[in-house]
mmCIF file of C-alpha atoms in Angstrom:
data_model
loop_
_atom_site.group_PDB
_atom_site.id
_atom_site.type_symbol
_atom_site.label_atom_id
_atom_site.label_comp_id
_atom_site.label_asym_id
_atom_site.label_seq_id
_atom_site.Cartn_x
_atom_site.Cartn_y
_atom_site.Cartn_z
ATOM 1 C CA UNK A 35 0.000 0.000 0.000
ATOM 2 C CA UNK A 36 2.637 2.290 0.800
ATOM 3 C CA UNK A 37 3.950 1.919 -2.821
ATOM 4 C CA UNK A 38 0.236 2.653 -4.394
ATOM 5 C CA UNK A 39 -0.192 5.659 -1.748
ATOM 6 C CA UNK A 40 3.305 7.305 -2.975
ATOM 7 C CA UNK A 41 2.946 6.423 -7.385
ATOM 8 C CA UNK A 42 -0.816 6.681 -7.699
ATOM 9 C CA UNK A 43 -1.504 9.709 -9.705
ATOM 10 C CA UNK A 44 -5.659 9.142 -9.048
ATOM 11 C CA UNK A 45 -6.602 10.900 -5.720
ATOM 12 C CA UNK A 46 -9.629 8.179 -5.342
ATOM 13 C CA UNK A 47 -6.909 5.270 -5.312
ATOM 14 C CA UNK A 48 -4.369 6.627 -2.920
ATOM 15 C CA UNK A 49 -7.581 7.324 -0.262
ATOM 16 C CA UNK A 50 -8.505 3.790 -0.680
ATOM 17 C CA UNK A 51 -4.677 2.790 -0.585
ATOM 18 C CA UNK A 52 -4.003 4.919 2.657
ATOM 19 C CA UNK A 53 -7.523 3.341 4.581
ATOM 20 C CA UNK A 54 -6.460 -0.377 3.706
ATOM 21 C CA UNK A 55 -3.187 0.144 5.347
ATOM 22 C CA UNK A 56 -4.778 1.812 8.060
ATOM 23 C CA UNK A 57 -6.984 -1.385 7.937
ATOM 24 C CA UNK A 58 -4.107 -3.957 7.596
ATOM 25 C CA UNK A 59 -2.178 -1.797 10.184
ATOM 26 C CA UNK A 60 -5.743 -2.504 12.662
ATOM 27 C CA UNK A 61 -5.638 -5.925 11.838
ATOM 28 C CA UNK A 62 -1.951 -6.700 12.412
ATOM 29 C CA UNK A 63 -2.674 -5.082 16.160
ATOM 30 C CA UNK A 64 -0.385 -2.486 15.026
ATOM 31 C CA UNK A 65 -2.840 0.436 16.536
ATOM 32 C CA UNK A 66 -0.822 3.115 17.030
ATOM 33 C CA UNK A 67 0.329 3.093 13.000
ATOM 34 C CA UNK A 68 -3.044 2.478 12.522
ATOM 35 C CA UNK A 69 -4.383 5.706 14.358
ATOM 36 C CA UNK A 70 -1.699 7.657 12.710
ATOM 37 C CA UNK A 71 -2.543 6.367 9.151
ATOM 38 C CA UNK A 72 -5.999 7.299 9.626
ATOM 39 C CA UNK A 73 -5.538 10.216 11.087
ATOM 40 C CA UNK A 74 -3.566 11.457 8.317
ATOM 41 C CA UNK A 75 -6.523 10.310 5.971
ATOM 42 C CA UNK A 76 -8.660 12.525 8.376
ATOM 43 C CA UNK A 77 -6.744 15.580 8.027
ATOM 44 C CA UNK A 78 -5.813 15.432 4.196
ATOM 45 C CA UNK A 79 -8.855 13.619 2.508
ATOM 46 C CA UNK A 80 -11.722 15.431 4.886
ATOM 47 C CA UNK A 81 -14.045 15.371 1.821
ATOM 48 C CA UNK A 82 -13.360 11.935 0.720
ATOM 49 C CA UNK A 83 -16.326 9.670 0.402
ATOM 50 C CA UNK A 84 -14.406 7.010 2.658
ATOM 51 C CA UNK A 85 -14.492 9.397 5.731
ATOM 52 C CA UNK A 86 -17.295 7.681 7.719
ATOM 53 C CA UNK A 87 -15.724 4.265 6.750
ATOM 54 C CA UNK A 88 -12.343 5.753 8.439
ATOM 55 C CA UNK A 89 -13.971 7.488 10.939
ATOM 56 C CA UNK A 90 -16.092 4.397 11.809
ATOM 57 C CA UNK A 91 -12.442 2.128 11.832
ATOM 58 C CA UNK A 92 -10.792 5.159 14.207
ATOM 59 C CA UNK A 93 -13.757 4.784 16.783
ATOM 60 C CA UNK A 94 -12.946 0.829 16.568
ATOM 61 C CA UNK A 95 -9.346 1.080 17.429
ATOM 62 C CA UNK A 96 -8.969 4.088 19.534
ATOM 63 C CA UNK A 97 -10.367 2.480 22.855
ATOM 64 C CA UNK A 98 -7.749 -0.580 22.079
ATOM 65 C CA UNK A 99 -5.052 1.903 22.033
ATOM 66 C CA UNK A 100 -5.805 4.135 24.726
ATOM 67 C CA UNK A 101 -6.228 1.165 27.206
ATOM 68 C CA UNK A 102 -2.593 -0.423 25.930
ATOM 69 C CA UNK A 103 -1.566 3.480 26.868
ATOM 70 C CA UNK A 104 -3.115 3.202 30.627
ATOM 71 C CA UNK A 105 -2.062 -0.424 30.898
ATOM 72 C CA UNK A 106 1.706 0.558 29.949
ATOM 73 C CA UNK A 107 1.169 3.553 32.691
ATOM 74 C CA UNK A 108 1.420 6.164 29.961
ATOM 75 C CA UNK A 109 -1.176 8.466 31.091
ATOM 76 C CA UNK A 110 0.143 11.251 29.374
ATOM 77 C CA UNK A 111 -0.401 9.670 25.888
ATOM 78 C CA UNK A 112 -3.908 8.057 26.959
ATOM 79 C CA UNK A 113 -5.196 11.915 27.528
ATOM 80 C CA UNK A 114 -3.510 13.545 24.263
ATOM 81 C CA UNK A 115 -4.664 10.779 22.214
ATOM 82 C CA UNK A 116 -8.605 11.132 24.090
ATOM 83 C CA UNK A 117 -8.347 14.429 23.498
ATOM 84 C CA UNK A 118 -7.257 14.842 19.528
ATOM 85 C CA UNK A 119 -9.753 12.219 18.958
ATOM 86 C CA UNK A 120 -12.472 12.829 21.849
ATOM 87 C CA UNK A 121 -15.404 14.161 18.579
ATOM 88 C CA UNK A 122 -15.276 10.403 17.620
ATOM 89 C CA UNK A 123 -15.187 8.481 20.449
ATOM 90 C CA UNK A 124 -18.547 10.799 22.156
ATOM 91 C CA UNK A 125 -20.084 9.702 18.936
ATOM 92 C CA UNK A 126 -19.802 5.773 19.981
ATOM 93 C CA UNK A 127 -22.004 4.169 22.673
ATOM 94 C CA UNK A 128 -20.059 5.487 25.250
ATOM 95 C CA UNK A 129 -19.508 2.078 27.238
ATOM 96 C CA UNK A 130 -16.075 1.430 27.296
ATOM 97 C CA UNK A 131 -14.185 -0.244 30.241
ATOM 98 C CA UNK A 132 -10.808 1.592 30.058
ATOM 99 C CA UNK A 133 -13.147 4.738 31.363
ATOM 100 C CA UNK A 134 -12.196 4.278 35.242
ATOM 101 C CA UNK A 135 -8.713 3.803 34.509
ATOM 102 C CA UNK A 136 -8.955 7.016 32.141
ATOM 103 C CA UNK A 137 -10.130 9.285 35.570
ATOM 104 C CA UNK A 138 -7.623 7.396 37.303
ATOM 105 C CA UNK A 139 -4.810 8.740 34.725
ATOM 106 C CA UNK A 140 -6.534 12.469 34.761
ATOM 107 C CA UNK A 141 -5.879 12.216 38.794
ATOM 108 C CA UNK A 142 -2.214 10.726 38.411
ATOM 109 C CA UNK A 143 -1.387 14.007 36.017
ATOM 110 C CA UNK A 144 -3.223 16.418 38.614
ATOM 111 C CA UNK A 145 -6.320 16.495 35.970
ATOM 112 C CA UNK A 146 -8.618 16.446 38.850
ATOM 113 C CA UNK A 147 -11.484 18.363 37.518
ATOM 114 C CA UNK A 148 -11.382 15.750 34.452
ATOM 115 C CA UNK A 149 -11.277 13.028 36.262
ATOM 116 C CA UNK A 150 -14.224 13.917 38.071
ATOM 117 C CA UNK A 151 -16.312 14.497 34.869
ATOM 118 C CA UNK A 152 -15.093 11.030 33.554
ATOM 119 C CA UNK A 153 -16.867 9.584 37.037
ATOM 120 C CA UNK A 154 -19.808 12.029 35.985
ATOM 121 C CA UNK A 155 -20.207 10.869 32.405
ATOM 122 C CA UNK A 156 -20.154 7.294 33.598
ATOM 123 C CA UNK A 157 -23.018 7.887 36.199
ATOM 124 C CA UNK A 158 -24.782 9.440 33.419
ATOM 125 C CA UNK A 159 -24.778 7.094 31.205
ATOM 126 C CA UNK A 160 -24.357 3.737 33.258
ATOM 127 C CA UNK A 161 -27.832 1.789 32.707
ATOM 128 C CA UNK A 162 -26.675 -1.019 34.957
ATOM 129 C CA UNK A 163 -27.210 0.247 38.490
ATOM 130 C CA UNK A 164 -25.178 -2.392 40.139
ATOM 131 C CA UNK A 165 -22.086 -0.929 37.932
ATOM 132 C CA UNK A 166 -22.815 2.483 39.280
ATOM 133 C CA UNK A 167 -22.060 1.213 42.785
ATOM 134 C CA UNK A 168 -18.892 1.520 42.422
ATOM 135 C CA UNK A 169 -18.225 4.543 40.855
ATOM 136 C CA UNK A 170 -19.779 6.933 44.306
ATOM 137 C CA UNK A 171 -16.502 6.082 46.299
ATOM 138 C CA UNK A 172 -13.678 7.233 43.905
ATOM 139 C CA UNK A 173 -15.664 10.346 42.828
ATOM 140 C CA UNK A 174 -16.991 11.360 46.316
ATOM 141 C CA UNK A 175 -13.366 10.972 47.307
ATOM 142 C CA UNK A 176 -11.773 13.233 44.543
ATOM 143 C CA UNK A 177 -14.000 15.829 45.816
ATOM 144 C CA UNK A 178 -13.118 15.168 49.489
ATOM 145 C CA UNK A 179 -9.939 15.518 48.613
ATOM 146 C CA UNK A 180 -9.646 18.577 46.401
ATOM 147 C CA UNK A 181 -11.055 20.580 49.710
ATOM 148 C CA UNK A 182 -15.027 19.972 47.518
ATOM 149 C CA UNK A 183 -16.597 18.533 50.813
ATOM 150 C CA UNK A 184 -20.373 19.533 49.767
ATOM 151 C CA UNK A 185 -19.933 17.565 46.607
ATOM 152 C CA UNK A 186 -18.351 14.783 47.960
ATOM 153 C CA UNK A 187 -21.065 14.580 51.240
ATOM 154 C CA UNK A 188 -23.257 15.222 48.378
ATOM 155 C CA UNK A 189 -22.639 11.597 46.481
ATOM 156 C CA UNK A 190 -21.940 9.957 49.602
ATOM 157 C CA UNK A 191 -25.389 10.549 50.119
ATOM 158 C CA UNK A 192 -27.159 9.414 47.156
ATOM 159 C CA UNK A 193 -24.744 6.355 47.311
ATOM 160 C CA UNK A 194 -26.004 5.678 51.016
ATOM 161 C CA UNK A 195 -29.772 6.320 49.646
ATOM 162 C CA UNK A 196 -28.463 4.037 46.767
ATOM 163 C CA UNK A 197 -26.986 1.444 48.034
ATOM 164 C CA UNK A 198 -27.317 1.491 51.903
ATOM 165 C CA UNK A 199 -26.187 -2.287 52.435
ATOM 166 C CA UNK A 200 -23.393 -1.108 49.860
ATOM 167 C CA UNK A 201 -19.954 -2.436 50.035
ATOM 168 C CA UNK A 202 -18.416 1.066 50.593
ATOM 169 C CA UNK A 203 -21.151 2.838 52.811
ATOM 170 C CA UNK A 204 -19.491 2.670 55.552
ATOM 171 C CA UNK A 205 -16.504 4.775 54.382
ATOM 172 C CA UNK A 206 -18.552 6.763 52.315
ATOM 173 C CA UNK A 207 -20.832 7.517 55.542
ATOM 174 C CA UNK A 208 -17.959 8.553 57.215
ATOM 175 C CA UNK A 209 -16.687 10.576 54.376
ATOM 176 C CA UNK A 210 -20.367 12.322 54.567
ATOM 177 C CA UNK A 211 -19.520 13.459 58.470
#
């Protein structure tokens, strides 16, 4: 592909040429060439009638990716990346498990305001009420802890109205005092 992408003198045959490496790169687990293929494509061929098709593959791969960068403890690249691609990924479904380890990474870099909106989103959009359980504690205690002691007293009530047989209600009742 790289060959076709560099000689092809038709513009329709190099965009196909640069999204079928960026699909070979996907396939071969290579996701950061992947991402940087296709966000290439993004930036150069924005009126290309493959767009949604490479916008569609980005969404696919980007979660992979970010959660090899919070796995590898490379927090720094997990928020750049979320943030030079955050347009596609609020257009997926939203339910992606690397999401606690994301605030997690926003409080390791001092990102605490972020990684309280990452807690936020989730409790938005969680539909399984048993997964929201544990999402009260870590948030409540970001807010404790950044001096926020009405918002955090204020989800370690709902949590206790919640959940009150709850695995963390007694340290979130005590947080609440």
């Amino acid at each position: 592909y790289p060959v076709i992408i560099s000689r092809a003198d038709d513009r329709t045959l190099r965009e196909e040429a640069i999204f079928k490496l960026g699909l070979t790169l996907y396939l071969q687990d290579e996701y950061l060439r992947a991402i940087e293929t296709l966000g290439r494509f993004r930036r150069n061929c924005a009126s290309s009638p493959l767009r949604p098709e490479v916008d569609a593959l980005l969404a696919e791969i980007l979660p992979r990716q970010l959660e090899r960068y919070i796995a590898a403890g490379d927090d720094l690249a997990a928020v750049v990346m979320l943030e030079q691609y955050r347009d596609l990924l609020i257009r997926g479904d939203g339910k992606w498990p690397f999401l606690p380890k994301l605030a997690h990474a926003f409080t390791r870099l001092g990102l605490f305001e972020r990684g309280c909106r990452v807690y936020l989103y989730m409790l938005d959009h969680d539909q399984n009420i048993e997964d929201a359980e544990d999402l009260y504690l870590p948030l409540a205690t970001l807010y404790f802890d950044r001096d926020e002691y009405a918002q955090a007293a204020r989800y370690a009530k709902t949590y206790l109205e919640r959940y009150p047989e709850g695995a963390d209600s007694q340290v979130l009742f005590l947080l609440r005092l």
